Short mmCIF file of C-alpha atoms (C1' of nucleotides) in Angstrom, two decimals:
data_model
loop_
_atom_site.label_atom_id
_atom_site.label_comp_id
_atom_site.label_asym_id
_atom_site.label_seq_id
_atom_site.Cartn_x
_atom_site.Cartn_y
_atom_site.Cartn_z
CA UNK A 3 0.00 0.00 0.00
CA UNK A 4 2.60 2.55 1.12
CA UNK A 5 6.18 1.90 0.07
CA UNK A 6 8.64 0.98 2.80
CA UNK A 7 11.17 3.48 1.48
CA UNK A 8 8.73 6.32 1.78
CA UNK A 9 7.97 5.37 5.36
CA UNK A 10 11.67 5.01 6.17
CA UNK A 11 12.52 8.39 4.71
CA UNK A 12 9.80 9.90 6.91
CA UNK A 13 11.50 8.49 9.98
CA UNK A 14 9.77 5.13 10.42
CA UNK A 15 11.59 2.46 12.39
CA UNK A 16 11.48 -1.31 12.19
CA UNK A 17 10.17 -3.11 15.26
CA UNK A 18 10.12 -6.88 15.75
CA UNK A 19 7.67 -8.95 17.74
CA UNK A 20 7.21 -12.64 18.38
CA UNK A 21 4.09 -14.74 18.91
CA UNK A 22 1.69 -13.32 21.55
CA UNK A 23 3.57 -9.99 21.86
CA UNK A 24 1.34 -6.93 22.23
CA UNK A 25 1.87 -4.23 19.59
CA UNK A 26 -0.71 -1.92 21.09
CA UNK A 27 -3.52 -2.47 23.53
CA UNK A 28 -7.03 -1.51 24.47
CA UNK A 29 -7.53 1.93 26.07
CA UNK A 30 -4.15 3.16 24.86
CA UNK A 31 -3.88 6.41 22.93
CA UNK A 32 -2.81 5.92 19.30
CA UNK A 33 0.54 7.63 18.88
CA UNK A 34 1.87 5.69 15.89
CA UNK A 35 1.16 4.46 12.41
CA UNK A 36 1.95 0.76 11.99
CA UNK A 37 2.68 -1.02 8.76
CA UNK A 38 3.34 -4.78 8.68
CA UNK A 39 6.26 -5.86 6.54
CA UNK A 40 6.39 -9.44 7.77
CA UNK A 41 4.05 -11.77 9.65
CA UNK A 42 0.49 -11.72 10.93
CA UNK A 43 -1.32 -10.00 13.76
CA UNK A 44 -4.77 -10.30 15.25
CA UNK A 45 -7.00 -7.51 16.49
CA UNK A 46 -8.87 -8.76 19.53
CA UNK A 47 -10.53 -8.24 22.87
CA UNK A 48 -10.10 -10.53 25.82
CA UNK A 49 -13.44 -11.49 27.30
CA UNK A 50 -14.04 -13.17 30.65
CA UNK A 51 -12.13 -16.34 31.65
CA UNK A 52 -9.40 -16.18 29.05
CA UNK A 53 -11.76 -16.17 26.07
CA UNK A 54 -11.10 -13.81 23.22
CA UNK A 55 -12.95 -12.32 20.30
CA UNK A 56 -10.94 -11.70 17.12
CA UNK A 57 -12.04 -8.69 15.08
CA UNK A 58 -9.67 -9.38 12.25
CA UNK A 59 -6.36 -10.81 11.16
CA UNK A 60 -3.95 -8.52 9.35
CA UNK A 61 -0.98 -9.67 7.27
CA UNK A 62 1.99 -8.07 5.55
CA UNK A 63 1.76 -4.94 3.41
CA UNK A 64 -1.18 -3.73 5.43
CA UNK A 65 -1.45 -1.04 8.06
CA UNK A 66 -2.90 -1.68 11.49
CA UNK A 67 -5.41 0.40 13.40
CA UNK A 68 -4.95 3.38 11.08
CA UNK A 69 -8.45 4.69 11.69
CA UNK A 70 -7.41 5.58 15.25
CA UNK A 71 -5.00 8.18 13.89
CA UNK A 72 -7.96 10.19 12.62
CA UNK A 73 -9.89 10.32 15.88
CA UNK A 74 -9.09 11.21 19.48
CA UNK A 75 -10.63 7.93 20.62
CA UNK A 76 -8.43 5.40 22.38
CA UNK A 77 -7.88 1.95 20.90
CA UNK A 78 -10.86 -0.31 21.55
CA UNK A 79 -8.84 -3.39 20.59
CA UNK A 80 -5.55 -5.12 21.26
CA UNK A 81 -3.12 -5.85 18.47
CA UNK A 82 -1.28 -9.11 19.11
CA UNK A 83 1.37 -10.84 17.01
CA UNK A 84 0.48 -14.41 16.01
CA UNK A 85 3.89 -15.32 14.59
CA UNK A 86 7.17 -13.50 14.02
CA UNK A 87 6.18 -10.01 13.01
CA UNK A 88 8.12 -7.05 11.68
CA UNK A 89 6.44 -3.67 11.44
CA UNK A 90 7.42 -0.18 10.41
CA UNK A 91 6.40 2.28 13.09
CA UNK A 92 5.97 5.97 12.36
CA UNK A 93 4.86 8.63 14.84
CA UNK A 94 1.37 9.95 14.18
CA UNK A 95 2.57 13.50 13.49
CA UNK A 96 5.10 12.31 10.89
CA UNK A 97 2.45 10.11 9.30
CA UNK A 98 0.00 12.99 8.98
CA UNK A 99 2.76 15.17 7.48
CA UNK A 100 3.60 12.39 5.05
CA UNK A 101 -0.03 12.24 3.93
CA UNK A 102 -0.12 15.98 3.56
CA UNK A 103 2.88 15.93 1.26
CA UNK A 104 1.71 12.85 -0.65
CA UNK A 105 -1.99 13.23 -1.25
CA UNK A 106 -1.84 10.41 -3.79
CA UNK A 107 -1.66 8.03 -0.81
CA UNK A 108 -5.24 8.76 0.21
CA UNK A 109 -7.13 6.48 -2.22
CA UNK A 110 -5.25 3.36 -1.13
CA UNK A 111 -5.60 4.34 2.51
CA UNK A 112 -9.33 4.92 2.26
CA UNK A 113 -9.70 1.75 0.23
CA UNK A 114 -8.13 -0.33 2.98
CA UNK A 115 -10.19 1.27 5.71
CA UNK A 116 -13.32 0.69 3.62
CA UNK A 117 -12.40 -2.98 3.29
CA UNK A 118 -12.22 -3.18 7.05
CA UNK A 119 -15.62 -1.57 7.45
CA UNK A 120 -17.07 -4.00 4.92
CA UNK A 121 -15.66 -6.92 6.89
CA UNK A 122 -17.14 -5.52 10.13
CA UNK A 123 -20.59 -5.17 8.53
CA UNK A 124 -20.57 -8.67 7.06
CA UNK A 125 -19.41 -10.36 10.24
CA UNK A 126 -21.55 -8.28 12.55
CA UNK A 127 -24.84 -9.32 11.02
CA UNK A 128 -23.92 -12.97 10.54
CA UNK A 129 -22.62 -13.30 14.08
CA UNK A 130 -25.75 -11.64 15.41
CA UNK A 131 -28.36 -13.80 13.71
CA UNK A 132 -27.09 -16.79 11.74
CA UNK A 133 -26.49 -20.47 12.48
CA UNK A 134 -22.95 -21.69 13.25
CA UNK A 135 -22.47 -23.04 9.72
CA UNK A 136 -23.55 -19.74 8.21
CA UNK A 137 -21.24 -17.81 10.50
CA UNK A 138 -18.29 -19.89 9.39
CA UNK A 139 -19.39 -19.74 5.76
CA UNK A 140 -19.67 -15.94 5.89
CA UNK A 141 -16.10 -15.71 7.12
CA UNK A 142 -14.80 -18.19 4.53
CA UNK A 143 -16.66 -16.32 1.80
CA UNK A 144 -14.98 -13.13 2.90
CA UNK A 145 -11.56 -14.79 2.65
CA UNK A 146 -12.44 -16.22 -0.73
CA UNK A 147 -13.61 -12.83 -2.01
CA UNK A 148 -10.07 -11.57 -1.70
CA UNK A 149 -8.56 -14.49 -3.64
CA UNK A 150 -7.84 -14.54 -7.35
CA UNK A 151 -8.46 -18.28 -7.65
CA UNK A 152 -12.17 -18.82 -7.05
CA UNK A 153 -12.27 -22.52 -7.94
CA UNK A 154 -13.68 -25.01 -5.44
CA UNK A 155 -11.47 -26.04 -2.50
CA UNK A 156 -8.56 -23.99 -3.84
CA UNK A 157 -8.19 -21.93 -0.70
CA UNK A 158 -6.46 -23.45 2.29
CA UNK A 159 -7.52 -21.89 5.57
CA UNK A 160 -4.39 -21.20 7.59
CA UNK A 161 -6.22 -20.77 10.85
CA UNK A 162 -6.69 -23.09 13.80
CA UNK A 163 -10.14 -24.25 14.88
CA UNK A 164 -9.68 -22.13 18.00
CA UNK A 165 -9.01 -19.03 15.88
CA UNK A 166 -12.10 -19.71 13.78
CA UNK A 167 -14.05 -20.02 17.03
CA UNK A 168 -12.72 -16.69 18.31
CA UNK A 169 -13.57 -15.03 15.00
CA UNK A 170 -17.13 -16.33 14.85
CA UNK A 171 -17.91 -16.22 18.56
CA UNK A 172 -18.47 -19.99 18.70
CA UNK A 173 -16.88 -22.70 20.83
CA UNK A 174 -14.15 -24.85 19.27
CA UNK A 175 -16.36 -27.91 19.49
CA UNK A 176 -19.16 -26.20 17.60
CA UNK A 177 -16.68 -25.11 14.93
CA UNK A 178 -15.49 -28.72 14.60
CA UNK A 179 -19.06 -30.04 14.42
CA UNK A 180 -20.04 -27.37 11.89
CA UNK A 181 -17.11 -27.83 9.52
CA UNK A 182 -17.59 -31.61 9.57
CA UNK A 183 -21.22 -31.18 8.60
CA UNK A 184 -20.19 -28.63 5.95
CA UNK A 185 -17.78 -31.22 4.57
CA UNK A 186 -20.63 -33.73 4.37
CA UNK A 187 -22.67 -31.13 2.51
CA UNK A 188 -19.83 -30.67 0.01
CA UNK A 189 -19.19 -27.05 1.01
CA UNK A 190 -15.57 -27.60 1.92
CA UNK A 191 -12.91 -30.28 2.15
CA UNK A 192 -10.83 -31.48 5.06
CA UNK A 193 -7.45 -33.06 4.34
CA UNK A 194 -5.33 -34.12 7.31
CA UNK A 195 -7.11 -31.59 9.46
CA UNK A 196 -6.56 -28.74 7.01
CA UNK A 197 -9.61 -26.95 5.70
CA UNK A 198 -9.92 -26.25 1.96
CA UNK A 199 -12.65 -23.93 0.76
"C1'" DG B 3 0.03 -27.50 20.74
"C1'" DC B 4 -4.00 -28.50 18.28
"C1'" DA B 5 -7.95 -31.53 16.91
"C1'" DT B 6 -11.36 -34.78 18.05
"C1'" DT B 7 -14.72 -37.23 20.71
"C1'" DA B 8 -17.96 -38.19 24.27
"C1'" DA B 9 -20.88 -37.31 28.10
"C1'" DC B 10 -23.56 -34.03 30.19
"C1'" DA B 11 -26.20 -29.61 31.24
"C1'" DG B 12 -28.88 -25.77 29.83
"C1'" DC B 13 -31.53 -23.37 26.52
"C1'" DT B 14 -35.17 -22.85 23.16
"C1'" DA B 15 -38.22 -23.63 19.28
"C1'" DT C 27 -39.24 -32.84 24.48
"C1'" DA C 28 -35.93 -33.12 20.61
"C1'" DG C 29 -32.21 -30.81 18.87
"C1'" DC C 30 -28.49 -27.67 19.30
"C1'" DT C 31 -24.58 -25.47 21.64
"C1'" DG C 32 -21.30 -24.83 25.38
"C1'" DT C 33 -18.51 -27.03 29.10
"C1'" DT C 34 -15.46 -30.30 30.72
"C1'" DA C 35 -12.39 -33.85 30.35
"C1'" DA C 36 -10.08 -37.54 28.18
"C1'" DT C 37 -7.71 -39.06 24.12
"C1'" DG C 38 -5.61 -38.81 19.52
"C1'" DC C 39 -2.55 -36.74 16.00
#
DNA sequence: GCATTAACAGCTA
DNA sequence: TAGCTGTTAATGC
């Protein structure tokens, strides 16, 4: 989206994180722009007794939590690394200056934030009203939407059952039961525990 | 570590 | 009351 060189020349610094490290957390003020160059993070909240809800998973070449740089609101989510992650971090003020000097960056920025809003809308309504299978299907459809190859079972889901549960608000067992029944219905394939959609 | 299964309890259509 | 989902716990991969 934004080139690494441009960020570096504006004063961005590389920061490294490993699995489970917090990049920013709930109720913190947003002081920085973050851009992932390597790895994956999750945006989540921790609910009671160690449970979590995942609002989204963000991978490389994407920015994280950028919308919070345009409001005075504090983060309502945690950002947690889920493998080895490298980000470019740029102070908010420098980021806003960078945008000011490079107005051509806006379309891509707005496009990514709009994608996020779309995801929130889709997941919000399915999680609120649908059956477990439909919740999982809505999420898989969203993943598939962003793939070039739309053919059947071409997309491997690189997420654990537990992560799928935290994304859909279901228990792991329900996720397991649902995907098995979806396999029976020919909606997806399971090959040595990996899901193909 | 993560996935699966089973037995059980609680909810609801 | 039958069916579904979450909880717990044991077992498998």
